[in-house]
Amino acid sequence: ILMLLVADPVVSTYIGTRCYWILAPKGTMVPQVVLDIVATNDSYSFQGCTGIRELLLQVDCYAADHYSSRGLSTAVRMLLENYTGNLPDADATSVSACIIEKDWTMPYESGSKGFVFRSLLEARITYYDTFLPVNTPSNSEPVIDGGTSSGNDN
């Protein structure tokens, strides 16, 4: 998601490459985006994990004034809203749905040189997790720990 945001021509006009996970480095200029995973949910069938995962992503859009914060938030929302396709990451993660659930204006916060303004988005993203072992015809007993798949690998 981070790579998608900084690669987008509209979002990058606001932030350049100032997009971070969890916490921006101290002294980073605004505008900027900070991403955080709020929750995840794996989908299961009677055969086990399907590899389909939901992610609740919090996107904080910081800027020097309210209008810039909302403009950045709108640019991010337009990119993520209804997004489907492959992400530009090493695994080309396949996103099947992206739904914006919250779009809030938050109170201003004290910054190192005055105040910063924040707009918050929450996006529910459904994607295929390539890291989860799943049941397939060639892998009827998925093994997480690299065991022998003898059926005794508890």
mmCIF file of N, CA and C in Angstrom, residues 14-108:
data_model
loop_
_atom_site.group_PDB
_atom_site.id
_atom_site.type_symbol
_atom_site.label_atom_id
_atom_site.label_comp_id
_atom_site.label_asym_id
_atom_site.label_seq_id
_atom_site.Cartn_x
_atom_site.Cartn_y
_atom_site.Cartn_z
ATOM 1 N N TYR A 14 1.469 15.719 -3.186
ATOM 2 C CA TYR A 14 1.346 16.196 -1.803
ATOM 3 C C TYR A 14 2.525 15.760 -0.952
ATOM 4 N N ILE A 15 2.881 14.472 -1.011
ATOM 5 C CA ILE A 15 3.812 13.907 -0.020
ATOM 6 C C ILE A 15 5.184 13.530 -0.554
ATOM 7 N N GLY A 16 5.363 13.508 -1.864
ATOM 8 C CA GLY A 16 6.630 13.003 -2.399
ATOM 9 C C GLY A 16 6.780 11.548 -1.977
ATOM 10 N N THR A 17 7.776 11.279 -1.149
ATOM 11 C CA THR A 17 7.968 9.913 -0.617
ATOM 12 C C THR A 17 7.738 9.869 0.891
ATOM 13 N N ARG A 18 7.114 10.892 1.461
ATOM 14 C CA ARG A 18 6.898 10.941 2.918
ATOM 15 C C ARG A 18 5.675 10.123 3.327
ATOM 16 N N CYS A 19 5.830 8.816 3.241
ATOM 17 C CA CYS A 19 4.793 7.867 3.638
ATOM 18 C C CYS A 19 5.471 6.820 4.513
ATOM 19 N N TYR A 20 4.926 6.576 5.706
ATOM 20 C CA TYR A 20 5.614 5.747 6.701
ATOM 21 C C TYR A 20 4.655 4.750 7.336
ATOM 22 N N TRP A 21 5.233 3.682 7.855
ATOM 23 C CA TRP A 21 4.481 2.714 8.656
ATOM 24 C C TRP A 21 4.586 3.095 10.122
ATOM 25 N N ILE A 22 3.517 3.154 10.824
ATOM 26 C CA ILE A 22 3.352 3.321 12.267
ATOM 27 C C ILE A 22 3.732 4.709 12.777
ATOM 28 N N LEU A 23 4.910 5.191 12.450
ATOM 29 C CA LEU A 23 5.380 6.456 13.017
ATOM 30 C C LEU A 23 6.329 7.131 12.036
ATOM 31 N N ALA A 24 6.117 8.408 11.807
ATOM 32 C CA ALA A 24 7.034 9.167 10.957
ATOM 33 C C ALA A 24 8.288 9.503 11.753
ATOM 34 N N PRO A 25 9.443 9.524 11.105
ATOM 35 C CA PRO A 25 10.664 9.923 11.818
ATOM 36 C C PRO A 25 10.526 11.327 12.402
ATOM 37 N N LYS A 26 11.123 11.535 13.547
ATOM 38 C CA LYS A 26 11.046 12.832 14.222
ATOM 39 C C LYS A 26 11.589 13.928 13.311
ATOM 40 N N GLY A 27 10.845 15.026 13.234
ATOM 41 C CA GLY A 27 11.265 16.165 12.430
ATOM 42 C C GLY A 27 10.884 16.080 10.959
ATOM 43 N N THR A 28 10.130 15.046 10.566
ATOM 44 C CA THR A 28 9.713 14.908 9.170
ATOM 45 C C THR A 28 8.752 16.033 8.805
ATOM 46 N N MET A 29 8.953 16.595 7.625
ATOM 47 C CA MET A 29 8.091 17.680 7.170
ATOM 48 C C MET A 29 6.703 17.157 6.824
ATOM 49 N N VAL A 30 5.723 18.045 6.898
ATOM 50 C CA VAL A 30 4.385 17.740 6.414
ATOM 51 C C VAL A 30 4.228 18.439 5.073
ATOM 52 N N PRO A 31 3.343 17.964 4.212
ATOM 53 C CA PRO A 31 2.406 16.863 4.403
ATOM 54 C C PRO A 31 3.098 15.499 4.370
ATOM 55 N N GLN A 32 2.422 14.545 5.017
ATOM 56 C CA GLN A 32 2.915 13.181 5.095
ATOM 57 C C GLN A 32 1.748 12.246 5.375
ATOM 58 N N VAL A 33 1.979 10.958 5.115
ATOM 59 C CA VAL A 33 0.998 9.921 5.396
ATOM 60 C C VAL A 33 1.650 8.901 6.318
ATOM 61 N N VAL A 34 0.898 8.472 7.341
ATOM 62 C CA VAL A 34 1.347 7.420 8.247
ATOM 63 C C VAL A 34 0.306 6.304 8.205
ATOM 64 N N LEU A 35 0.787 5.089 7.955
ATOM 65 C CA LEU A 35 -0.079 3.913 7.831
ATOM 66 C C LEU A 35 0.059 3.024 9.055
ATOM 67 N N ASP A 36 -1.026 2.381 9.438
ATOM 68 C CA ASP A 36 -0.988 1.440 10.560
ATOM 69 C C ASP A 36 -2.041 0.356 10.331
ATOM 70 N N ILE A 37 -1.664 -0.880 10.600
ATOM 71 C CA ILE A 37 -2.604 -1.988 10.500
ATOM 72 C C ILE A 37 -3.373 -2.068 11.810
ATOM 73 N N VAL A 38 -4.673 -1.876 11.745
ATOM 74 C CA VAL A 38 -5.529 -1.865 12.931
ATOM 75 C C VAL A 38 -5.966 -3.279 13.295
ATOM 76 N N ALA A 39 -6.316 -4.079 12.279
ATOM 77 C CA ALA A 39 -6.789 -5.444 12.524
ATOM 78 C C ALA A 39 -6.649 -6.255 11.248
ATOM 79 N N THR A 40 -6.580 -7.585 11.407
ATOM 80 C CA THR A 40 -6.593 -8.498 10.268
ATOM 81 C C THR A 40 -7.580 -9.624 10.556
ATOM 82 N N ASN A 41 -8.040 -10.259 9.498
ATOM 83 C CA ASN A 41 -8.974 -11.363 9.636
ATOM 84 C C ASN A 41 -8.722 -12.348 8.500
ATOM 85 N N ASP A 42 -8.431 -13.601 8.835
ATOM 86 C CA ASP A 42 -8.230 -14.637 7.826
ATOM 87 C C ASP A 42 -9.541 -15.349 7.552
ATOM 88 N N SER A 43 -9.745 -15.745 6.294
ATOM 89 C CA SER A 43 -10.942 -16.489 5.897
ATOM 90 C C SER A 43 -10.635 -17.978 5.897
ATOM 91 N N TYR A 44 -11.587 -18.757 6.399
ATOM 92 C CA TYR A 44 -11.423 -20.208 6.481
ATOM 93 C C TYR A 44 -12.578 -20.914 5.807
ATOM 94 N N SER A 45 -12.297 -22.091 5.278
ATOM 95 C CA SER A 45 -13.324 -22.987 4.774
ATOM 96 C C SER A 45 -13.214 -24.273 5.594
ATOM 97 N N PHE A 46 -14.008 -25.288 5.246
ATOM 98 C CA PHE A 46 -13.904 -26.560 5.959
ATOM 99 C C PHE A 46 -12.562 -27.248 5.705
ATOM 100 N N GLN A 47 -11.864 -26.825 4.659
ATOM 101 C CA GLN A 47 -10.547 -27.400 4.362
ATOM 102 C C GLN A 47 -9.413 -26.630 5.033
ATOM 103 N N GLY A 48 -9.702 -25.531 5.679
ATOM 104 C CA GLY A 48 -8.663 -24.744 6.359
ATOM 105 C C GLY A 48 -8.593 -23.327 5.815
ATOM 106 N N CYS A 49 -7.452 -22.714 5.998
ATOM 107 C CA CYS A 49 -7.236 -21.329 5.586
ATOM 108 C C CYS A 49 -7.311 -21.205 4.069
ATOM 109 N N THR A 50 -8.054 -20.210 3.602
ATOM 110 C CA THR A 50 -8.240 -20.024 2.158
ATOM 111 C C THR A 50 -7.152 -19.162 1.527
ATOM 112 N N GLY A 51 -6.398 -18.434 2.353
ATOM 113 C CA GLY A 51 -5.415 -17.501 1.827
ATOM 114 C C GLY A 51 -5.993 -16.116 1.594
ATOM 115 N N ILE A 52 -7.308 -15.963 1.760
ATOM 116 C CA ILE A 52 -7.938 -14.653 1.611
ATOM 117 C C ILE A 52 -7.925 -13.973 2.972
ATOM 118 N N ARG A 53 -7.441 -12.748 2.991
ATOM 119 C CA ARG A 53 -7.267 -12.033 4.250
ATOM 120 C C ARG A 53 -7.864 -10.643 4.140
ATOM 121 N N GLU A 54 -8.446 -10.196 5.239
ATOM 122 C CA GLU A 54 -8.936 -8.816 5.338
ATOM 123 C C GLU A 54 -7.991 -8.039 6.246
ATOM 124 N N LEU A 55 -7.772 -6.821 5.856
ATOM 125 C CA LEU A 55 -6.892 -5.938 6.606
ATOM 126 C C LEU A 55 -7.630 -4.633 6.835
ATOM 127 N N LEU A 56 -7.657 -4.159 8.070
ATOM 128 C CA LEU A 56 -8.204 -2.838 8.357
ATOM 129 C C LEU A 56 -7.016 -1.901 8.499
ATOM 130 N N LEU A 57 -6.908 -0.972 7.570
ATOM 131 C CA LEU A 57 -5.759 -0.077 7.492
ATOM 132 C C LEU A 57 -6.163 1.329 7.903
ATOM 133 N N GLN A 58 -5.419 1.902 8.841
ATOM 134 C CA GLN A 58 -5.618 3.303 9.218
ATOM 135 C C GLN A 58 -4.622 4.143 8.441
ATOM 136 N N VAL A 59 -5.112 5.192 7.810
ATOM 137 C CA VAL A 59 -4.294 6.101 7.024
ATOM 138 C C VAL A 59 -4.434 7.489 7.628
ATOM 139 N N ASP A 60 -3.363 7.994 8.225
ATOM 140 C CA ASP A 60 -3.361 9.342 8.807
ATOM 141 C C ASP A 60 -2.692 10.294 7.830
ATOM 142 N N CYS A 61 -3.411 11.338 7.436
ATOM 143 C CA CYS A 61 -2.917 12.329 6.491
ATOM 144 C C CYS A 61 -2.637 13.623 7.249
ATOM 145 N N TYR A 62 -1.363 13.969 7.375
ATOM 146 C CA TYR A 62 -0.944 15.153 8.130
ATOM 147 C C TYR A 62 -0.550 16.281 7.179
ATOM 148 N N ALA A 63 -0.909 17.509 7.556
ATOM 149 C CA ALA A 63 -0.531 18.686 6.778
ATOM 150 C C ALA A 63 -0.476 19.901 7.690
ATOM 151 N N ALA A 64 0.003 21.009 7.141
ATOM 152 C CA ALA A 64 0.180 22.229 7.934
ATOM 153 C C ALA A 64 -1.125 22.959 8.197
ATOM 154 N N ASP A 65 -2.171 22.676 7.410
ATOM 155 C CA ASP A 65 -3.463 23.309 7.635
ATOM 156 C C ASP A 65 -4.576 22.318 7.316
ATOM 157 N N HIS A 66 -5.764 22.665 7.763
ATOM 158 C CA HIS A 66 -6.921 21.783 7.601
ATOM 159 C C HIS A 66 -7.193 21.451 6.139
ATOM 160 N N TYR A 67 -7.177 22.446 5.264
ATOM 161 C CA TYR A 67 -7.540 22.228 3.868
ATOM 162 C C TYR A 67 -6.533 21.337 3.146
ATOM 163 N N SER A 68 -5.269 21.480 3.457
ATOM 164 C CA SER A 68 -4.245 20.610 2.855
ATOM 165 C C SER A 68 -4.389 19.183 3.355
ATOM 166 N N SER A 69 -4.715 19.041 4.628
ATOM 167 C CA SER A 69 -4.940 17.712 5.203
ATOM 168 C C SER A 69 -6.110 17.024 4.518
ATOM 169 N N ARG A 70 -7.210 17.755 4.301
ATOM 170 C CA ARG A 70 -8.381 17.196 3.629
ATOM 171 C C ARG A 70 -8.088 16.913 2.150
ATOM 172 N N GLY A 71 -7.306 17.775 1.519
ATOM 173 C CA GLY A 71 -6.944 17.542 0.114
ATOM 174 C C GLY A 71 -6.125 16.269 -0.046
ATOM 175 N N LEU A 72 -5.156 16.067 0.845
ATOM 176 C CA LEU A 72 -4.345 14.851 0.825
ATOM 177 C C LEU A 72 -5.216 13.632 1.099
ATOM 178 N N SER A 73 -6.084 13.744 2.086
ATOM 179 C CA SER A 73 -6.989 12.646 2.421
ATOM 180 C C SER A 73 -7.888 12.284 1.240
ATOM 181 N N THR A 74 -8.382 13.283 0.534
ATOM 182 C CA THR A 74 -9.232 13.039 -0.628
ATOM 183 C C THR A 74 -8.455 12.340 -1.741
ATOM 184 N N ALA A 75 -7.209 12.750 -1.959
ATOM 185 C CA ALA A 75 -6.370 12.104 -2.976
ATOM 186 C C ALA A 75 -6.123 10.635 -2.635
ATOM 187 N N VAL A 76 -5.847 10.355 -1.364
ATOM 188 C CA VAL A 76 -5.638 8.970 -0.928
ATOM 189 C C VAL A 76 -6.934 8.178 -1.068
ATOM 190 N N ARG A 77 -8.020 8.787 -0.668
ATOM 191 C CA ARG A 77 -9.318 8.107 -0.767
ATOM 192 C C ARG A 77 -9.662 7.756 -2.216
ATOM 193 N N MET A 78 -9.445 8.688 -3.130
ATOM 194 C CA MET A 78 -9.751 8.444 -4.541
ATOM 195 C C MET A 78 -8.892 7.307 -5.106
ATOM 196 N N LEU A 79 -7.671 7.178 -4.616
ATOM 197 C CA LEU A 79 -6.802 6.089 -5.069
ATOM 198 C C LEU A 79 -7.250 4.746 -4.503
ATOM 199 N N LEU A 80 -7.533 4.707 -3.207
ATOM 200 C CA LEU A 80 -7.840 3.435 -2.554
ATOM 201 C C LEU A 80 -9.286 2.981 -2.747
ATOM 202 N N GLU A 81 -10.204 3.925 -2.818
ATOM 203 C CA GLU A 81 -11.623 3.583 -2.902
ATOM 204 C C GLU A 81 -11.884 2.713 -4.133
ATOM 205 N N ASN A 82 -12.448 1.548 -3.893
ATOM 206 C CA ASN A 82 -12.757 0.583 -4.948
ATOM 207 C C ASN A 82 -11.520 0.033 -5.659
ATOM 208 N N TYR A 83 -10.323 0.157 -5.055
ATOM 209 C CA TYR A 83 -9.106 -0.351 -5.707
ATOM 210 C C TYR A 83 -9.151 -1.874 -5.809
ATOM 211 N N THR A 84 -8.831 -2.395 -6.962
ATOM 212 C CA THR A 84 -8.614 -3.826 -7.175
ATOM 213 C C THR A 84 -7.425 -3.959 -8.104
ATOM 214 N N GLY A 85 -6.736 -5.092 -7.979
ATOM 215 C CA GLY A 85 -5.584 -5.328 -8.842
ATOM 216 C C GLY A 85 -4.384 -5.725 -8.022
ATOM 217 N N ASN A 86 -3.233 -5.715 -8.672
ATOM 218 C CA ASN A 86 -2.003 -6.111 -8.002
ATOM 219 C C ASN A 86 -1.266 -4.891 -7.475
ATOM 220 N N LEU A 87 -0.773 -5.014 -6.252
ATOM 221 C CA LEU A 87 0.014 -3.942 -5.658
ATOM 222 C C LEU A 87 1.428 -3.962 -6.244
ATOM 223 N N PRO A 88 2.122 -2.836 -6.226
ATOM 224 C CA PRO A 88 3.482 -2.788 -6.779
ATOM 225 C C PRO A 88 4.541 -3.268 -5.780
ATOM 226 N N ASP A 89 4.235 -4.358 -5.040
ATOM 227 C CA ASP A 89 5.217 -4.906 -4.107
ATOM 228 C C ASP A 89 5.906 -6.109 -4.743
ATOM 229 N N ALA A 90 6.869 -6.693 -4.051
ATOM 230 C CA ALA A 90 7.655 -7.803 -4.586
ATOM 231 C C ALA A 90 6.798 -9.014 -4.912
ATOM 232 N N ASP A 91 5.687 -9.208 -4.195
ATOM 233 C CA ASP A 91 4.821 -10.363 -4.415
ATOM 234 C C ASP A 91 3.649 -10.062 -5.344
ATOM 235 N N ALA A 92 3.529 -8.820 -5.810
ATOM 236 C CA ALA A 92 2.383 -8.396 -6.621
ATOM 237 C C ALA A 92 1.081 -8.833 -5.947
ATOM 238 N N THR A 93 0.951 -8.479 -4.660
ATOM 239 C CA THR A 93 -0.205 -8.857 -3.857
ATOM 240 C C THR A 93 -1.498 -8.522 -4.590
ATOM 241 N N SER A 94 -2.383 -9.501 -4.672
ATOM 242 C CA SER A 94 -3.640 -9.345 -5.392
ATOM 243 C C SER A 94 -4.730 -8.831 -4.459
ATOM 244 N N VAL A 95 -5.200 -7.617 -4.717
ATOM 245 C CA VAL A 95 -6.269 -6.991 -3.929
ATOM 246 C C VAL A 95 -7.586 -7.201 -4.656
ATOM 247 N N SER A 96 -8.561 -7.784 -3.942
ATOM 248 C CA SER A 96 -9.863 -8.024 -4.564
ATOM 249 C C SER A 96 -10.903 -6.986 -4.172
ATOM 250 N N ALA A 97 -10.664 -6.225 -3.097
ATOM 251 C CA ALA A 97 -11.613 -5.190 -2.690
ATOM 252 C C ALA A 97 -10.926 -4.201 -1.752
ATOM 253 N N CYS A 98 -11.365 -2.954 -1.847
ATOM 254 C CA CYS A 98 -10.904 -1.921 -0.919
ATOM 255 C C CYS A 98 -12.090 -0.991 -0.672
ATOM 256 N N ILE A 99 -12.518 -0.948 0.570
ATOM 257 C CA ILE A 99 -13.687 -0.159 0.940
ATOM 258 C C ILE A 99 -13.287 0.842 2.019
ATOM 259 N N ILE A 100 -13.554 2.108 1.788
ATOM 260 C CA ILE A 100 -13.280 3.140 2.791
ATOM 261 C C ILE A 100 -14.418 3.112 3.800
ATOM 262 N N GLU A 101 -14.083 2.855 5.066
ATOM 263 C CA GLU A 101 -15.104 2.765 6.107
ATOM 264 C C GLU A 101 -15.213 4.028 6.947
ATOM 265 N N LYS A 102 -14.118 4.772 7.070
ATOM 266 C CA LYS A 102 -14.160 6.010 7.858
ATOM 267 C C LYS A 102 -13.391 7.086 7.110
ATOM 268 N N ASP A 103 -13.868 8.301 7.237
ATOM 269 C CA ASP A 103 -13.209 9.469 6.671
ATOM 270 C C ASP A 103 -13.462 10.609 7.648
ATOM 271 N N TRP A 104 -12.517 10.790 8.549
ATOM 272 C CA TRP A 104 -12.709 11.730 9.654
ATOM 273 C C TRP A 104 -11.717 12.880 9.608
ATOM 274 N N THR A 105 -12.190 14.044 10.047
ATOM 275 C CA THR A 105 -11.307 15.158 10.346
ATOM 276 C C THR A 105 -11.006 15.075 11.837
ATOM 277 N N MET A 106 -9.732 15.032 12.176
ATOM 278 C CA MET A 106 -9.318 14.894 13.572
ATOM 279 C C MET A 106 -8.902 16.257 14.129
ATOM 280 N N PRO A 107 -8.871 16.394 15.457
ATOM 281 C CA PRO A 107 -8.402 17.661 16.046
ATOM 282 C C PRO A 107 -6.936 17.915 15.685
ATOM 283 N N TYR A 108 -6.575 19.186 15.604
ATOM 284 C CA TYR A 108 -5.172 19.506 15.324
ATOM 285 C C TYR A 108 -4.300 19.037 16.488
#
